Short mmCIF file of C-alpha atoms and ligand atoms in Angstrom, two decimals:
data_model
loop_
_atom_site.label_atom_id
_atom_site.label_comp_id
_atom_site.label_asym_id
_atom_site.label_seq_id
_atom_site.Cartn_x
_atom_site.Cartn_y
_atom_site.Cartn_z
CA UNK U 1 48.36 48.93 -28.64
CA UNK U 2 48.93 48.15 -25.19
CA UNK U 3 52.58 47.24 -23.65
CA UNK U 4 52.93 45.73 -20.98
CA UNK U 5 56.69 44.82 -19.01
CA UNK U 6 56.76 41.55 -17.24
CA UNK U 7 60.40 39.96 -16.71
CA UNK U 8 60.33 36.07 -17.67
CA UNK U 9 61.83 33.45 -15.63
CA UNK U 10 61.26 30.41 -17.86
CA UNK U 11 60.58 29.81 -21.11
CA UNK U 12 56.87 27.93 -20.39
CA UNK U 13 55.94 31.96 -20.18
CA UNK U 14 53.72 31.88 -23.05
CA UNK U 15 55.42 33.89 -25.99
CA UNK U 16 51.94 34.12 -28.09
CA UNK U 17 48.42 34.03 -26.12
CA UNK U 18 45.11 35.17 -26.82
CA UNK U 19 43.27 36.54 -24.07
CA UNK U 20 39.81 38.35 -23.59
CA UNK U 21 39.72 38.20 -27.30
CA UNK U 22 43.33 40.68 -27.29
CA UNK U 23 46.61 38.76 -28.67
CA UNK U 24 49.25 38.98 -26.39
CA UNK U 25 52.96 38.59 -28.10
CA UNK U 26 56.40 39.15 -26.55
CA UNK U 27 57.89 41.87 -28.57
CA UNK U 28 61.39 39.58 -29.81
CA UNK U 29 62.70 42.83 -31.55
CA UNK U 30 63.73 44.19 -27.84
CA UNK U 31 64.84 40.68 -26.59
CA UNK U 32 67.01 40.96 -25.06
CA UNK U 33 67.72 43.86 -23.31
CA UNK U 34 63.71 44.04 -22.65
CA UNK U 35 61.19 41.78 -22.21
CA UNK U 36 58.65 43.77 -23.21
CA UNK U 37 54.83 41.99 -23.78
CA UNK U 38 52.45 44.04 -26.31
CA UNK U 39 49.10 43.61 -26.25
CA UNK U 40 47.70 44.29 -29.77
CA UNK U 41 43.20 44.52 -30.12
CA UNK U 42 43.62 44.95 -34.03
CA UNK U 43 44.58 43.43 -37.16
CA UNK U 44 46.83 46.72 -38.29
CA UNK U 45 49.24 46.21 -35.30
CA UNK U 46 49.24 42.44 -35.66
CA UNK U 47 50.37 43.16 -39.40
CA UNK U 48 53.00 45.36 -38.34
CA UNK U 49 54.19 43.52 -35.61
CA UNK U 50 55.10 41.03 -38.09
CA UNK U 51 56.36 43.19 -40.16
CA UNK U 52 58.75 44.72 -37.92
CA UNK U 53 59.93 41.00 -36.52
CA UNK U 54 58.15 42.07 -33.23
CA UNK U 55 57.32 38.29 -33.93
CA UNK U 56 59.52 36.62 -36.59
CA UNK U 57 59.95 32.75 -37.24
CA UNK U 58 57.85 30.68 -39.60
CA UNK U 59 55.48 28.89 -37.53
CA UNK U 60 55.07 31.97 -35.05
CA UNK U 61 54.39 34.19 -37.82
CA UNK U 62 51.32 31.89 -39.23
CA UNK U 63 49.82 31.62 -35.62
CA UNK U 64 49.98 35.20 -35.38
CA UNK U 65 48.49 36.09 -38.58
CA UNK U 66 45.71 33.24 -37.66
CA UNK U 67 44.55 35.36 -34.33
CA UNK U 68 45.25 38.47 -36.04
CA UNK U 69 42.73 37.68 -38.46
CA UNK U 70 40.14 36.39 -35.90
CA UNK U 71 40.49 39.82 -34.36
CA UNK U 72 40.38 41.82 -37.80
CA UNK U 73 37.04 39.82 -38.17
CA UNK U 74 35.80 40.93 -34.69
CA UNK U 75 36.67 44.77 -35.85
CA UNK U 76 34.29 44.66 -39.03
CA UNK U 77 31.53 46.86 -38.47
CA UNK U 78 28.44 45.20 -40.59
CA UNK U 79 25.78 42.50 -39.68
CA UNK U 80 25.38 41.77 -43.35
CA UNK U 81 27.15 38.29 -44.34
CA UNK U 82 28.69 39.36 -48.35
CA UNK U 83 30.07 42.74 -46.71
CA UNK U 84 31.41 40.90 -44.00
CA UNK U 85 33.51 38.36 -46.03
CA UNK U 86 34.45 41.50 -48.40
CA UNK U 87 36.22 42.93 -45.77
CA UNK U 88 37.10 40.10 -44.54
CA UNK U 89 39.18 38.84 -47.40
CA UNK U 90 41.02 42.30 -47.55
CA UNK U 91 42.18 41.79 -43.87
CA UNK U 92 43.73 38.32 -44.70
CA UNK U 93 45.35 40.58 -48.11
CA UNK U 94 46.88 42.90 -45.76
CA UNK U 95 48.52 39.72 -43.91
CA UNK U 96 49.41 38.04 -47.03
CA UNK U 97 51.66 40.72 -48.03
CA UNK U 98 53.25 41.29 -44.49
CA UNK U 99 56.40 38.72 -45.25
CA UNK U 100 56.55 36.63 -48.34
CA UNK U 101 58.50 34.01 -47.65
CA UNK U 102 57.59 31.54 -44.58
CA UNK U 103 54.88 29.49 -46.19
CA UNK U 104 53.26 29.14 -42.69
CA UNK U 105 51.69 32.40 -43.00
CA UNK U 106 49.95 31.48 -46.01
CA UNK U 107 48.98 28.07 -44.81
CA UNK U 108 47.15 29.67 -41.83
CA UNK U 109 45.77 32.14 -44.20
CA UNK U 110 44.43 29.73 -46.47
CA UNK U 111 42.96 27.58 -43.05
CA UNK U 112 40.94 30.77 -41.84
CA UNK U 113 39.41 31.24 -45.31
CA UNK U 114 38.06 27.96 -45.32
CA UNK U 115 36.90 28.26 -41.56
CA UNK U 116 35.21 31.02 -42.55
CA UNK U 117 31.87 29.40 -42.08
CA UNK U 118 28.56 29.84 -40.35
CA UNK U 119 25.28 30.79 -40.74
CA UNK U 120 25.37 34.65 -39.65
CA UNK U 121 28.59 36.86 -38.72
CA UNK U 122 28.78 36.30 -35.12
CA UNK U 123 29.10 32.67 -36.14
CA UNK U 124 31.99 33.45 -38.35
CA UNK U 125 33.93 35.23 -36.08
CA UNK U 126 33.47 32.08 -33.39
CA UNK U 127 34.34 29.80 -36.26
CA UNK U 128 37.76 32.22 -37.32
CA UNK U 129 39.03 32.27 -32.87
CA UNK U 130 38.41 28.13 -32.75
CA UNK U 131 40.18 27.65 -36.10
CA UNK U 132 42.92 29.95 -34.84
CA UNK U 133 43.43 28.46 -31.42
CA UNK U 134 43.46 25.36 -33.34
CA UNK U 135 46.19 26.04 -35.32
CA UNK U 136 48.27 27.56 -32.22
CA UNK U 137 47.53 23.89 -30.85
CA UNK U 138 48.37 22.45 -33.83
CA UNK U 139 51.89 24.11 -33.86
CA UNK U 140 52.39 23.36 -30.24
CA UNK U 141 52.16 20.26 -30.42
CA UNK U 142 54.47 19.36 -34.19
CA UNK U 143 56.72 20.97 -32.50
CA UNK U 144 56.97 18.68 -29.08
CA UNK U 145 56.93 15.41 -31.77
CA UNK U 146 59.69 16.69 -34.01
CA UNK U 147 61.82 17.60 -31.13
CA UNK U 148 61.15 14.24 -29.50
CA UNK U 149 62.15 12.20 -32.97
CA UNK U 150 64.55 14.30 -33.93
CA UNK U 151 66.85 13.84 -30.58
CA UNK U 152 67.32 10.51 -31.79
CA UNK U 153 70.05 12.22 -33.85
CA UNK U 154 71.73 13.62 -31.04
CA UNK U 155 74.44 11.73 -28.94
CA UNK U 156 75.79 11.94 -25.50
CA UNK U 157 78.44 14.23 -25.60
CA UNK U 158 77.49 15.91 -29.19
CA UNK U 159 77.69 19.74 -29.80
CA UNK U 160 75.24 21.15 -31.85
CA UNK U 161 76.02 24.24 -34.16
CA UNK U 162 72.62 26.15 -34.90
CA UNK U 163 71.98 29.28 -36.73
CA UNK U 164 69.09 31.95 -36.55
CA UNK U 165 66.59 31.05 -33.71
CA UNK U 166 64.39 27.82 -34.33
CA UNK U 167 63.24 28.03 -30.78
CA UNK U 168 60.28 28.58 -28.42
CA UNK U 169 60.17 32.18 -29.44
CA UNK U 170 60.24 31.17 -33.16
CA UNK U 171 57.49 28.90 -32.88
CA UNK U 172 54.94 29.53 -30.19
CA UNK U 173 55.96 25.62 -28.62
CA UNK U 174 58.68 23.86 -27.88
CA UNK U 175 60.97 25.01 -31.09
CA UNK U 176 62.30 23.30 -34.35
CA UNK U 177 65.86 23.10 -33.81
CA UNK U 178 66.17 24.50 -30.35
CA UNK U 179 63.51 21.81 -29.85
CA UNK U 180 65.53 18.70 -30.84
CA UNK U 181 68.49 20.04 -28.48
CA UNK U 182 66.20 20.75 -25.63
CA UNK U 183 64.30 16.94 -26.01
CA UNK U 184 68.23 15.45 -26.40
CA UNK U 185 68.53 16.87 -23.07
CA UNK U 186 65.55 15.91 -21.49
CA UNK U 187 66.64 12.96 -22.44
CA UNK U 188 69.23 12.50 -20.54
CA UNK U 189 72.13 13.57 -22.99
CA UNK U 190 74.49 15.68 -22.07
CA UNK U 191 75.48 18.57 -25.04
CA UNK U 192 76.58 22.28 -25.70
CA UNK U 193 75.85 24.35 -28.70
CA UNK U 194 77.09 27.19 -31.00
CA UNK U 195 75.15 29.77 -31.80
CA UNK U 196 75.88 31.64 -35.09
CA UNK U 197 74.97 35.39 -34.30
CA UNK U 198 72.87 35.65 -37.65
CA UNK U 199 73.50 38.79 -39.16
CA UNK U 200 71.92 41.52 -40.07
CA UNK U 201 69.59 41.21 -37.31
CA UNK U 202 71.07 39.05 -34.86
CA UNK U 203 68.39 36.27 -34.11
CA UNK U 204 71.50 33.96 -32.70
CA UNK U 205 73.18 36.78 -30.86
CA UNK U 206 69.99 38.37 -28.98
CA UNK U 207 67.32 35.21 -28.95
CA UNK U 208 69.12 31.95 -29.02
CA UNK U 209 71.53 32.54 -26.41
CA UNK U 210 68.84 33.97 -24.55
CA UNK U 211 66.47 31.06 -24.83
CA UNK U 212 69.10 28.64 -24.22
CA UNK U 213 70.62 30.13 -20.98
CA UNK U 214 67.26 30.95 -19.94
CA UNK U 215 67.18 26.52 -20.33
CA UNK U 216 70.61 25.95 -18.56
CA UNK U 217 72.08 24.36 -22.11
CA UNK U 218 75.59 25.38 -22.30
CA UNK U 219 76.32 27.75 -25.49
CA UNK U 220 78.89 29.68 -27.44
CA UNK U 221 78.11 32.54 -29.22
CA UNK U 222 80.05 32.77 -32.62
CA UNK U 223 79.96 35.42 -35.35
CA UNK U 224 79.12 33.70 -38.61
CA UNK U 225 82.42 33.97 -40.19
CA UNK U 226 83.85 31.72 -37.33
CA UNK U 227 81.54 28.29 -38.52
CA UNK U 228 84.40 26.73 -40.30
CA UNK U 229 86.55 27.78 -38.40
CA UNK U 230 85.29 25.65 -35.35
CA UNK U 231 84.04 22.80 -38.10
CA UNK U 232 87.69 22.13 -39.36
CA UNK U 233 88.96 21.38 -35.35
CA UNK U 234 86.44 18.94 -35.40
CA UNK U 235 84.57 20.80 -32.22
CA UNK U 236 81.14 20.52 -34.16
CA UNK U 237 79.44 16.95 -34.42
CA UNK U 238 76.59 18.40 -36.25
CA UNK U 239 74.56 21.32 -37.41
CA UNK U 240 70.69 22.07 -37.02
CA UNK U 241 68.62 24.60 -38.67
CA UNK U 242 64.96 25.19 -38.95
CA UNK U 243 63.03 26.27 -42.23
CA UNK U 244 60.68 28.92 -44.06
CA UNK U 245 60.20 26.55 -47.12
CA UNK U 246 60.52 23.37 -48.17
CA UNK U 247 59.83 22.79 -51.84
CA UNK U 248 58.16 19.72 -52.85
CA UNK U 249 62.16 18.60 -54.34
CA UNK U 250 63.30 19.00 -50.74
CA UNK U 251 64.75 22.83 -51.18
CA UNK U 252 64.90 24.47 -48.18
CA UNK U 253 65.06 28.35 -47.44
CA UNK U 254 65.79 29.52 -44.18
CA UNK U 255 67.37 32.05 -42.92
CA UNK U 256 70.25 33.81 -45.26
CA UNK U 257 73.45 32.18 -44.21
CA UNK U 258 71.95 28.46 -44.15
CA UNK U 259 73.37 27.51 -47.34
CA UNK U 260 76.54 28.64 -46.21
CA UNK U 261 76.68 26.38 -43.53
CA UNK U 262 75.62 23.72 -44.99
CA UNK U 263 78.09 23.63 -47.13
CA UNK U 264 80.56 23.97 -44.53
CA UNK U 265 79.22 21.06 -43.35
CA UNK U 266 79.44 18.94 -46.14
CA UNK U 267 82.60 19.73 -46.90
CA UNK U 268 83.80 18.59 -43.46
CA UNK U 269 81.63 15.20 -43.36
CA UNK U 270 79.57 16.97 -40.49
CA UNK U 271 75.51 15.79 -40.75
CA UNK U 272 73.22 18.70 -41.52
CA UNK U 273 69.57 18.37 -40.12
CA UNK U 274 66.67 20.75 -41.04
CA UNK U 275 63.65 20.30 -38.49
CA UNK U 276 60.77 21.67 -39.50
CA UNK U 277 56.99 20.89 -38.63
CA UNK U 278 54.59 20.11 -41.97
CA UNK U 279 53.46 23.43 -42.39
CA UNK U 280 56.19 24.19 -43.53
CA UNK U 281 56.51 22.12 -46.52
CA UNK U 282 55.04 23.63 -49.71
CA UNK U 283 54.25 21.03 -52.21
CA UNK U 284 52.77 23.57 -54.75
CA UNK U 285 56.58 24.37 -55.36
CA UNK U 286 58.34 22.32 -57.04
CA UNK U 287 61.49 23.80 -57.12
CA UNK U 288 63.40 25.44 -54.12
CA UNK U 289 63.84 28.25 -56.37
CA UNK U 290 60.13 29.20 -56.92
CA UNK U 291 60.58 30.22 -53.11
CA UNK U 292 60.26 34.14 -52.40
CA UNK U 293 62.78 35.42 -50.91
CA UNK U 294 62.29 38.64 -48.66
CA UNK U 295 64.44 41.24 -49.88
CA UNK U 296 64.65 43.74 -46.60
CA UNK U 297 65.63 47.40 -45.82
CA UNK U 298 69.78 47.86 -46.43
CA UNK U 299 69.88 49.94 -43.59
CA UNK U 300 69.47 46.59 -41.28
CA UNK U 301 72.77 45.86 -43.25
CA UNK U 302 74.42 49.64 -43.03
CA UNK U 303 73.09 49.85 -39.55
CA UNK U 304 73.89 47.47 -36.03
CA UNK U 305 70.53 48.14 -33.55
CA UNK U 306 70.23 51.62 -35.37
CA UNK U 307 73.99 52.49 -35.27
CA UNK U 308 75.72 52.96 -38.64
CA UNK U 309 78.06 50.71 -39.44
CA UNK U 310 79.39 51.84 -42.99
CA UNK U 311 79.66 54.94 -44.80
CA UNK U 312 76.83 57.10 -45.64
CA UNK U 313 75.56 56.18 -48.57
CA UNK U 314 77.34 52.98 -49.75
CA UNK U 315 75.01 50.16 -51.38
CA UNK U 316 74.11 47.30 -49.23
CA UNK U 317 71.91 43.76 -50.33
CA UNK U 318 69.73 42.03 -47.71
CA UNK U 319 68.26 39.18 -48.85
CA UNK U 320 66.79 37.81 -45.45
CA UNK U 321 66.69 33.59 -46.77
CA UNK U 322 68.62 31.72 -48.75
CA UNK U 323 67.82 28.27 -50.37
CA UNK U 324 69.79 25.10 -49.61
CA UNK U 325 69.39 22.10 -52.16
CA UNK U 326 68.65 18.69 -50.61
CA UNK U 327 71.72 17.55 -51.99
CA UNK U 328 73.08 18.77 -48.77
CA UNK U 329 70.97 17.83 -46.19
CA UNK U 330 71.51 15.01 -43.94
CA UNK U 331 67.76 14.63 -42.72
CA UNK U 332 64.60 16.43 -42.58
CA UNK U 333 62.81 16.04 -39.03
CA UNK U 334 59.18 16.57 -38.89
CA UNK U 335 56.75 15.48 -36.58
CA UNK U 336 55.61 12.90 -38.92
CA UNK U 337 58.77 11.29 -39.23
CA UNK U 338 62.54 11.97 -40.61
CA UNK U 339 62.88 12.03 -43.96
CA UNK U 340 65.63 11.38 -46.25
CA UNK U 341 66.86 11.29 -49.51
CA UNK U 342 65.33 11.08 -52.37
CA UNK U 343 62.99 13.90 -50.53
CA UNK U 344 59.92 13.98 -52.91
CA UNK U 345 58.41 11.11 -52.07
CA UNK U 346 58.89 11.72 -48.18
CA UNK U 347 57.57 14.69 -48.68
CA UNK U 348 54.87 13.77 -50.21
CA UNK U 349 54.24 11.18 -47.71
CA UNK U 350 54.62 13.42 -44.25
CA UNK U 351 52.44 16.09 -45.83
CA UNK U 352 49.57 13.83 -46.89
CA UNK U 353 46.32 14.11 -44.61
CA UNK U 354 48.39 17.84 -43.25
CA UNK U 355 45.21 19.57 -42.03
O1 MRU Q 1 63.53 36.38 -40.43
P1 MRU Q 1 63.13 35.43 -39.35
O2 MRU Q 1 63.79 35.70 -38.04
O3 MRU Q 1 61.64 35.28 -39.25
O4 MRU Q 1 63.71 34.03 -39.88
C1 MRU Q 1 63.51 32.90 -39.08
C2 MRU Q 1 64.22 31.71 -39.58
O5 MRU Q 1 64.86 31.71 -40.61
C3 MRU Q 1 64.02 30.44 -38.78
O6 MRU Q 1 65.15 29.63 -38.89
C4 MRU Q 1 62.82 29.68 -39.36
O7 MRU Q 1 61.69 30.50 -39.42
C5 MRU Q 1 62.50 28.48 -38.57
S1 MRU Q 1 61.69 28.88 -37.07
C6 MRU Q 1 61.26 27.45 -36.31
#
């Protein structure tokens, strides 16, 4: 793996690229104290990277995987068509079992399988980098027509809680819920945010603020414990989150300490808007609590940025989503429209003709 240090100015640096058949990501576990790009030339490090959040947000993590597997393909070291696809199915294994719960991943996995088409291997492996690129496109631009609908929501004046990091870095485009703040704006609208610092790994802290100063949009950084806090002065108008999976019954997992908020929200009369593009609805579920939720080291939770935090050897849980039922969700924005309740049959509808 080759690393490379280049210090962004704006956020249309491109966070994900493929170039002379390399992928080029900007390593978000150093964001960031380091802006640090990595260029990876094989499937093992693109596995890993995703593994180790090096790139981390749902539809990031599916583009990712998509190139990844375009350059596992390249790697495979036989002309012969049946070995090829042998191996080639074990790659897109080795990616299916990097992080279980973002259904992006396995939506791109499942769109490279069935691009896996042509007539000899070199064929195969042009068909796997189109179908990727495609899907980076794809992303790109869901994520420019949620943001744009979804601003509808947004008012002169409004500030905008948000928790994790829905943004550019989280998606590859213009972000989720980052997305619909930074279209509000474009728009004309003037706004602020709070930015929950999403513990244990501190997405809000170290990437949010970061994207959002790097966009001039005023924020506050707040631990997670202060959301009601700030809810109950009436200083928050309304709260936007993006999503992992959405069940066919409008569950939604996202990052662990969603639910939470959400039922802050509620319970102050606050709207609560998920944004998600339609990748990220899984209608094979149908219940939010079929979702897998990633269970992750305790030592992110015993641990701050490798210093401990607790005593040697006390038990820690890190469940890294939680699941939030529809019941308390204001909206869901896609790029296909924004949906509310009952959610099935919206759903159903936005994710019909989903390539
Ligand atoms: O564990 P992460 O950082 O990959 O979790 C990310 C989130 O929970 C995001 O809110 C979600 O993927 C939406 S990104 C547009």
């Amino acid at each position: 793996m080759f690393v490379l240090s280049i210090i962004l100015r704006t956020m249309t640096t491109k966070t994900i690229e493929w170039l002379d058949g390399k992928l080029r990501i900007l390593d978000q576990s150093r964001l960031p104290r380091e802006q640090i790009f990595a260029d990876l030339d094989n499937y093992h490090d693109v596995v890993l990277a995703i593994k180790e959040m090096k790139v981390r947000g749902a539809p990031a993590i599916g583009i990712v995987a998509a190139y990844g597997i375009a350059l596992g393909a390249a790697g495979i070291k036989t002309t012969n068509k049946d070995d090829f696809l042998a191996q080639l199915n074990q790659i897109m294994q080795a990616f299916a079992t990097s992080r279980p719960t973002a259904v992006n991943l396995f939506q791109a996995i499942s769109k490279m399988k069935k691009a896996a088409e042509g007539d000899s291997v070199t064929e195969v492996r042009k068909s796997l980098i189109n179908e990727a690129r495609r899907i980076h496109q794809e992303e790109i631009s869901a994520t420019e027509k949620l943001s744009r609908l979804g601003a509808r929501l947004i008012r002169d004046g409004f500030t905008v809680l948000t928790h994790c990091n829905a943004g550019s870095l989280a998606t590859a485009g213009y972000g989720t819920a980052l997305g619909v703040i930074k279209a509000a704006r474009e728009q004309g609208k003037k706004m602020s945010v709070f930015a929950t610092e999403t513990r244990p790994l501190l997405q809000g802290a170290r990437l949010t603020t970061w994207e959002l100063m790097q966009e001039g949009i005023p924020v506050t950084l707040i631990t997670d414990s202060m959301a009601g806090y700030f809810m109950k002065r009436g200083e928050i108008d309304c709260v936007i989150v993006g999503a992992d999976r959405i069940a066919a019954n409008g569950y939604t997992a996202n990052k662990i300490g969603t639910y939470a908020l959400a039922v802050l929200a509620n319970a102050h009369g606050i709207p609560f808007y998920v944004a998600a593009p339609t990748s990220t609805i899984d209608l094979s579920l149908t219940s939010g609590y079929q979702i897998p939720i990633e269970e992750r080291s305790p030592e992110e939770v015993t641990h701050i940025q490798g210093v401990a935090i607790a005593p040697v050897g006390v038990k820690a849980a890190n469940p890294a989503f939680d699941v939030t039922p529809p019941s308390h969700v204001t909206a869901i924005i896609t790029e296909k429209g924004i949906i509310r309740a009952p959610y099935t049959e919206g759903l159903k509808e936005v994710s019909s003709g989903s390539s």
